Amino acid sequence: MRTFSLLAVALLAPLVPAQDRPPLAPADAKKAFLKLLDRPRVPPDPKLDGPAATANGLTYQAWSFASEAKADGTTERVPVLTVRPEKVPGNMPAVIVLHGTGGTKEGVASWLEEFARKGVVGVAIDARYHGARSGGAKGSAAYVAAITKAWQTPAGRPHEHPIYYDTVWDLWRLVDVIRAGPAVDADRVGMLGISMGGIQTWLAASVDDRVAVAAPLIGVQSFRWSLDNDRWQGRARSVQAAHDAAARDLGEPAVNRRVCRELWGKVIPGVTTDFDCPNLIRLFAPRPLFVANGADDPNCPVEGARLAVAAARDEYAKAGAADRFDARIADGVAHQVTAEHRAAAIAFCVKWLTR
């Protein structure tokens, strides 16, 4: 079970409310985020889940690794799916592909296959409380239940952080494992995520210098902007039942800005301040970064996304690496990855990982 150290809590509890002060400088936010999510490490203990399967020149392997020891004495294991060319020409680059809310690693298999056909190993995991980690629940039901449980944990008691943060920890440990493996070039590991996976991508990759290339898709936004401008509705709807439970607990007749602020502040602390995208995304420069959003996306309001894009563009210009940043916003598109953006994101990752 995830717990915060007293120091980490102190980092998030300054003398003035977090929402009323400027965010930490990006470098300091990076240190705070790494400390906040830190927990005792366990040996990865990678295990194959049966023999590999080969079809149409590609090899598929399911496996898992250990990411943390939980308070109940169990070990959190992360299910993984890897797709690579049948004939591996030495160490290859790899891209971790992350699914959205209610999705699974199998649901992004076509992305893994496309990367593999282009000479890049495709790797996917099930996020916390998704897929093989859902306990048999369908879609996002287990995820919503875990969020509600974390929210309802009495103040002062340890609780999990199933929205983004615990999966970000898993991603850092996954990078450990695949970099140590025999088939992947440790210096050429990328990360691409869709929706929830896009948020996990910019959270995980911005503070992890080992990630050489990143492509957060329909995930870049500003949580702070959404709250300040009363545009939180799309994000809340993605896990509506958890927000409904928080509203009832707070005595509110319906989900509103206060409910979002309280729920997010407890389960994803700092995401509207120090760890918001416009602050953390700066840290990715000068590594290659691809961003794609829809102009009409209710989950990631374009005004907040533009704040993050502008922050990144400024940082890349300062680093003399403007050619390594590609941001695209599709007019008339809501919360979906267009075919054009998908092709461009894959091409971007392949270009920078294979040059």
Coordinates of C-alpha atoms in Angstrom, one line a residue:
M1 CA 0.0 0.0 0.0
R2 CA 1.3 3.5 -0.9
T3 CA 2.2 5.7 2.0
F4 CA 3.8 9.2 2.2
S5 CA 6.8 10.0 4.3
L6 CA 6.4 12.8 6.7
L7 CA 8.9 14.8 4.7
A8 CA 6.9 14.3 1.5
V9 CA 3.8 15.4 3.2
A10 CA 5.6 18.5 4.5
L11 CA 6.6 19.3 0.9
L12 CA 3.0 19.5 0.0
A13 CA 1.9 21.4 3.0
P14 CA 3.5 24.9 3.0
L15 CA 2.5 27.7 5.2
V16 CA 0.0 29.0 2.6
P17 CA -2.4 26.8 0.7
A18 CA -0.7 25.3 -2.4
Q19 CA -3.3 26.7 -4.8
D20 CA -2.5 30.2 -3.5
R21 CA 1.2 30.2 -4.2
P22 CA 3.3 29.9 -7.4
P23 CA 4.4 26.3 -8.2
L24 CA 7.9 25.2 -7.3
A25 CA 10.6 25.8 -9.9
P26 CA 10.5 22.8 -12.3
A27 CA 13.8 21.4 -10.9
D28 CA 12.5 21.6 -7.4
A29 CA 9.2 20.1 -8.4
K30 CA 11.1 17.2 -9.9
K31 CA 12.8 16.5 -6.6
A32 CA 9.5 16.8 -4.7
F33 CA 7.7 14.5 -7.1
L34 CA 10.4 11.8 -7.0
K35 CA 10.4 12.0 -3.2
L36 CA 6.6 12.0 -2.9
L37 CA 6.3 8.8 -4.9
D38 CA 9.3 7.0 -3.5
R39 CA 8.8 3.8 -1.6
P40 CA 10.9 0.8 -0.6
R41 CA 12.1 -1.1 -3.7
V42 CA 11.8 -4.8 -4.2
P43 CA 13.8 -7.1 -6.6
P44 CA 11.9 -7.0 -9.9
D45 CA 11.8 -10.8 -10.1
P46 CA 10.6 -10.9 -13.8
K47 CA 8.6 -14.0 -14.8
L48 CA 7.4 -15.2 -18.1
D49 CA 3.7 -15.9 -18.4
G50 CA 4.0 -19.0 -20.6
P51 CA 5.9 -19.4 -23.9
A52 CA 6.2 -16.7 -26.5
A53 CA 3.9 -16.8 -29.5
T54 CA 4.9 -15.9 -33.1
A55 CA 2.6 -14.7 -35.9
N56 CA 3.2 -12.7 -39.1
G57 CA 6.8 -12.1 -38.3
L58 CA 6.2 -10.8 -34.8
T59 CA 6.9 -12.4 -31.4
Y60 CA 4.5 -11.8 -28.5
Q61 CA 5.5 -12.4 -24.9
A62 CA 3.4 -11.9 -21.7
W63 CA 5.4 -11.5 -18.5
S64 CA 5.3 -9.7 -15.2
F65 CA 7.6 -8.1 -12.6
A66 CA 7.4 -6.9 -9.0
S67 CA 7.2 -3.2 -8.4
E68 CA 6.6 -2.9 -4.6
A69 CA 5.9 -4.7 -1.4
K70 CA 2.5 -3.7 0.0
A71 CA 1.5 -3.2 3.6
D72 CA -0.6 -6.3 3.6
G73 CA 2.5 -8.5 2.9
T74 CA 1.7 -9.1 -0.8
T75 CA 3.9 -8.0 -3.7
E76 CA 2.5 -5.7 -6.4
R77 CA 3.2 -7.4 -9.7
V78 CA 2.8 -5.6 -13.0
P79 CA 1.6 -7.5 -16.1
V80 CA 3.4 -6.7 -19.3
L81 CA 3.0 -7.5 -23.0
T82 CA 5.9 -7.2 -25.3
V83 CA 5.9 -7.3 -29.1
R84 CA 9.1 -7.5 -31.1
P85 CA 10.2 -8.6 -34.5
E86 CA 10.7 -12.4 -34.8
K87 CA 14.3 -11.9 -35.8
V88 CA 15.9 -9.4 -33.5
P89 CA 18.9 -7.6 -35.0
G90 CA 20.8 -7.1 -31.7
N91 CA 19.8 -4.6 -29.1
M92 CA 16.8 -2.6 -30.2
P93 CA 15.0 0.6 -29.1
A94 CA 11.8 0.2 -27.2
V95 CA 8.6 2.2 -26.6
I96 CA 6.3 1.8 -23.6
V97 CA 2.7 2.3 -24.8
L98 CA 0.1 3.2 -22.1
H99 CA -3.7 2.7 -22.4
G100 CA -6.5 5.0 -21.3
T101 CA -9.1 4.8 -18.5
G102 CA -10.9 1.4 -18.7
G103 CA -8.4 0.0 -21.2
T104 CA -5.8 -2.8 -21.1
K105 CA -2.4 -3.6 -22.5
E106 CA -4.0 -5.9 -25.0
G107 CA -6.1 -2.9 -26.2
V108 CA -3.0 -1.1 -27.4
A109 CA -1.5 -4.3 -29.1
S110 CA -1.9 -2.7 -32.6
W111 CA 0.4 0.1 -31.5
L112 CA 3.0 -2.4 -30.2
E113 CA 2.7 -4.3 -33.5
E114 CA 3.2 -1.1 -35.6
F115 CA 6.3 -0.2 -33.6
A116 CA 7.7 -3.7 -33.9
R117 CA 7.3 -3.7 -37.6
K118 CA 9.4 -0.5 -37.7
G119 CA 12.2 -2.0 -35.7
V120 CA 11.2 -0.8 -32.2
V121 CA 10.1 -3.2 -29.4
G122 CA 6.6 -2.4 -28.2
V123 CA 5.9 -2.7 -24.5
A124 CA 2.6 -2.3 -22.6
I125 CA 1.4 -2.7 -19.1
D126 CA -1.9 -2.8 -17.3
A127 CA -2.3 0.3 -15.2
R128 CA -3.3 -0.1 -11.6
Y129 CA -6.8 -1.6 -11.2
H130 CA -7.0 -2.2 -15.0
G131 CA -6.9 -5.3 -17.1
A132 CA -5.3 -8.3 -15.3
R133 CA -5.1 -6.0 -12.2
S134 CA -8.8 -5.3 -11.9
G135 CA -9.7 -8.4 -9.9
G136 CA -12.1 -9.5 -12.6
A137 CA -14.0 -6.2 -12.8
K138 CA -14.8 -4.8 -16.2
G139 CA -13.7 -1.6 -17.7
S140 CA -12.8 1.1 -15.0
A141 CA -15.0 -0.3 -12.2
A142 CA -12.1 -1.5 -10.1
Y143 CA -10.2 1.7 -10.7
V144 CA -13.2 3.8 -9.6
A145 CA -13.6 1.7 -6.5
A146 CA -10.0 2.1 -5.6
I147 CA -10.2 5.9 -6.0
T148 CA -13.2 6.0 -3.8
K149 CA -11.5 3.9 -1.2
A150 CA -8.5 6.2 -1.2
W151 CA -10.7 9.2 -0.9
Q152 CA -12.6 7.8 2.0
T153 CA -9.6 6.7 4.0
P154 CA -9.6 8.7 7.2
A155 CA -7.2 11.6 7.4
G156 CA -3.7 10.7 8.6
R157 CA -3.9 7.1 7.6
P158 CA -1.9 5.7 4.6
H159 CA -3.8 5.1 1.4
E160 CA -3.0 4.2 -2.2
H161 CA -2.9 6.8 -5.0
P162 CA -4.6 4.9 -7.9
I163 CA -5.1 8.0 -10.1
Y164 CA -1.8 8.2 -12.1
Y165 CA 0.8 8.2 -9.3
D166 CA 1.0 4.5 -8.4
T167 CA 1.2 3.6 -12.1
V168 CA 3.9 6.2 -12.6
W169 CA 5.9 4.3 -10.0
D170 CA 5.3 1.1 -11.9
L171 CA 6.6 2.9 -15.1
W172 CA 9.8 3.9 -13.5
R173 CA 10.4 0.3 -12.3
L174 CA 9.5 -0.9 -15.8
V175 CA 12.2 1.3 -17.3
D176 CA 14.6 -0.3 -14.8
V177 CA 13.7 -3.8 -16.0
I178 CA 13.7 -3.3 -19.7
R179 CA 16.9 -1.3 -19.6
A180 CA 18.6 -4.2 -17.8
G181 CA 17.3 -6.8 -20.3
P182 CA 19.4 -8.3 -23.1
A183 CA 17.3 -7.2 -26.1
V184 CA 16.8 -3.4 -25.5
D185 CA 19.2 -0.6 -26.0
A186 CA 19.2 1.1 -22.5
D187 CA 19.7 4.5 -24.1
R188 CA 16.8 4.3 -26.5
V189 CA 13.6 3.8 -24.4
G190 CA 10.6 5.9 -25.2
M191 CA 7.1 6.4 -23.8
L192 CA 3.8 7.0 -25.5
G193 CA 0.4 7.2 -23.8
I194 CA -3.2 7.8 -24.6
S195 CA -5.6 9.8 -22.4
M196 CA -5.0 8.6 -18.9
G197 CA -1.8 7.0 -20.3
G198 CA -0.9 10.4 -21.8
I199 CA -1.1 12.0 -18.4
Q200 CA 1.0 9.2 -16.9
T201 CA 3.5 9.7 -19.7
W202 CA 4.2 13.4 -19.0
L203 CA 4.2 12.7 -15.3
A204 CA 6.6 9.8 -15.5
A205 CA 8.8 10.9 -18.4
S206 CA 9.3 14.5 -17.5
V207 CA 11.2 13.6 -14.3
D208 CA 12.9 10.5 -15.6
D209 CA 15.9 11.4 -17.8
R210 CA 16.3 7.8 -18.9
V211 CA 13.2 8.2 -21.2
A212 CA 14.7 9.3 -24.4
V213 CA 11.5 10.2 -26.3
A214 CA 7.9 10.8 -25.2
A215 CA 4.5 11.3 -26.9
P216 CA 1.6 12.1 -24.5
L217 CA -1.6 12.0 -26.6
I218 CA -4.8 13.7 -25.5
G219 CA -3.4 14.0 -22.0
V220 CA -1.5 17.3 -22.0
Q221 CA -3.5 19.9 -20.1
S222 CA -3.5 22.1 -17.0
F223 CA -5.5 20.8 -14.0
R224 CA -5.1 24.2 -12.4
W225 CA -6.6 26.0 -15.4
S226 CA -9.5 23.5 -15.5
L227 CA -10.4 24.3 -11.8
D228 CA -9.8 28.0 -12.0
N229 CA -12.0 28.3 -15.1
D230 CA -14.7 25.8 -14.1
R231 CA -13.8 23.4 -16.9
W232 CA -13.3 20.3 -14.7
Q233 CA -16.4 18.4 -15.9
G234 CA -14.8 16.3 -18.6
R235 CA -12.0 15.1 -16.3
A236 CA -14.5 14.3 -13.5
R237 CA -16.7 12.3 -15.9
S238 CA -13.8 9.9 -16.7
V239 CA -14.2 8.5 -13.1
Q240 CA -17.7 9.9 -12.3
A241 CA -18.7 7.5 -9.6
A242 CA -15.7 8.4 -7.5
H243 CA -16.5 12.1 -7.8
D244 CA -20.1 11.4 -6.9
A245 CA -19.0 9.7 -3.7
A246 CA -16.8 12.6 -2.8
A247 CA -19.7 15.0 -3.4
R248 CA -21.9 13.0 -1.0
D249 CA -19.2 12.8 1.6
L250 CA -18.7 16.6 1.4
G251 CA -22.4 17.3 1.6
E252 CA -22.6 18.8 -1.8
P253 CA -25.7 18.2 -3.9
A254 CA -23.6 17.5 -7.0
V255 CA -20.0 17.4 -8.2
N256 CA -18.6 20.9 -8.4
R257 CA -15.3 22.7 -8.3
R258 CA -14.9 22.2 -4.5
V259 CA -15.4 18.4 -4.9
C260 CA -12.8 18.2 -7.6
R261 CA -10.3 20.3 -5.6
E262 CA -10.8 18.2 -2.5
L263 CA -10.7 14.8 -4.3
W264 CA -7.7 15.6 -6.5
G265 CA -5.9 17.2 -3.6
K266 CA -6.1 14.0 -1.6
V267 CA -5.6 11.3 -4.2
I268 CA -3.3 13.2 -6.7
P269 CA -1.8 15.8 -4.4
G270 CA 0.1 18.6 -6.2
V271 CA -1.4 17.9 -9.6
T272 CA -2.9 21.4 -9.7
T273 CA 0.3 23.1 -8.5
D274 CA 3.8 21.9 -8.5
F275 CA 3.1 18.8 -10.6
D276 CA 0.7 20.3 -13.1
C277 CA 1.7 19.8 -16.8
P278 CA 2.8 23.3 -17.6
N279 CA 5.3 23.1 -14.9
L280 CA 6.7 19.5 -15.3
I281 CA 6.6 19.4 -19.1
R282 CA 9.5 22.0 -19.2
L283 CA 11.8 19.3 -17.7
F284 CA 11.6 17.2 -20.8
A285 CA 13.7 19.6 -22.9
P286 CA 15.9 19.0 -24.9
R287 CA 14.7 15.4 -25.3
P288 CA 12.4 14.8 -28.3
L289 CA 8.7 15.4 -27.3
F290 CA 5.5 15.0 -29.4
V291 CA 2.2 16.3 -28.1
A292 CA -1.3 15.9 -29.7
N293 CA -4.6 17.2 -28.5
G294 CA -8.1 17.9 -29.9
A295 CA -9.3 21.5 -29.9
D296 CA -12.7 20.4 -28.6
D297 CA -11.5 17.9 -25.9
P298 CA -13.6 18.3 -22.8
N299 CA -11.2 16.2 -20.7
C300 CA -8.2 18.3 -21.6
P301 CA -9.5 21.8 -22.3
V302 CA -7.4 23.3 -25.1
E303 CA -6.7 26.5 -23.2
G304 CA -4.9 24.5 -20.5
A305 CA -3.2 22.4 -23.1
R306 CA -1.9 25.5 -24.9
L307 CA -0.4 26.7 -21.6
A308 CA 1.6 23.5 -21.4
V309 CA 2.6 23.6 -25.0
A310 CA 3.7 27.2 -24.7
A311 CA 5.8 26.4 -21.6
A312 CA 7.4 23.5 -23.4
R313 CA 8.0 25.5 -26.6
D314 CA 9.7 28.2 -24.5
E315 CA 12.0 25.7 -22.8
Y316 CA 12.9 24.0 -26.1
A317 CA 13.8 27.3 -27.6
K318 CA 16.0 28.2 -24.7
A319 CA 17.8 24.8 -25.1
G320 CA 18.3 25.4 -28.8
A321 CA 16.2 22.3 -29.5
A322 CA 13.1 23.6 -31.2
D323 CA 13.3 20.9 -33.8
R324 CA 12.8 18.3 -31.1
F325 CA 9.4 19.5 -30.0
D326 CA 6.3 18.9 -32.1
A327 CA 2.8 19.9 -30.8
R328 CA -0.4 19.4 -32.8
I329 CA -3.9 20.5 -32.0
A330 CA -6.7 19.2 -34.3
D331 CA -9.6 21.5 -34.9
G332 CA -13.1 20.1 -34.4
V333 CA -11.7 17.0 -32.5
A334 CA -12.9 16.0 -29.1
H335 CA -11.2 13.4 -26.8
Q336 CA -9.7 11.0 -29.4
V337 CA -6.5 10.4 -31.2
T338 CA -6.9 11.1 -34.9
A339 CA -5.4 8.7 -37.5
E340 CA -3.1 11.6 -38.5
H341 CA -1.9 12.1 -35.0
R342 CA -1.4 8.4 -34.4
A343 CA 0.8 8.1 -37.5
A344 CA 2.7 11.2 -36.7
A345 CA 3.3 10.1 -33.1
I346 CA 4.6 6.7 -34.1
A347 CA 6.8 8.2 -36.9
F348 CA 8.2 10.8 -34.4
C349 CA 9.2 8.1 -31.8
V350 CA 10.7 5.9 -34.5
K351 CA 12.7 8.7 -36.0
W352 CA 14.3 9.8 -32.8
L353 CA 14.8 6.3 -31.4
T354 CA 16.4 4.8 -34.5
R355 CA 18.6 7.7 -35.8

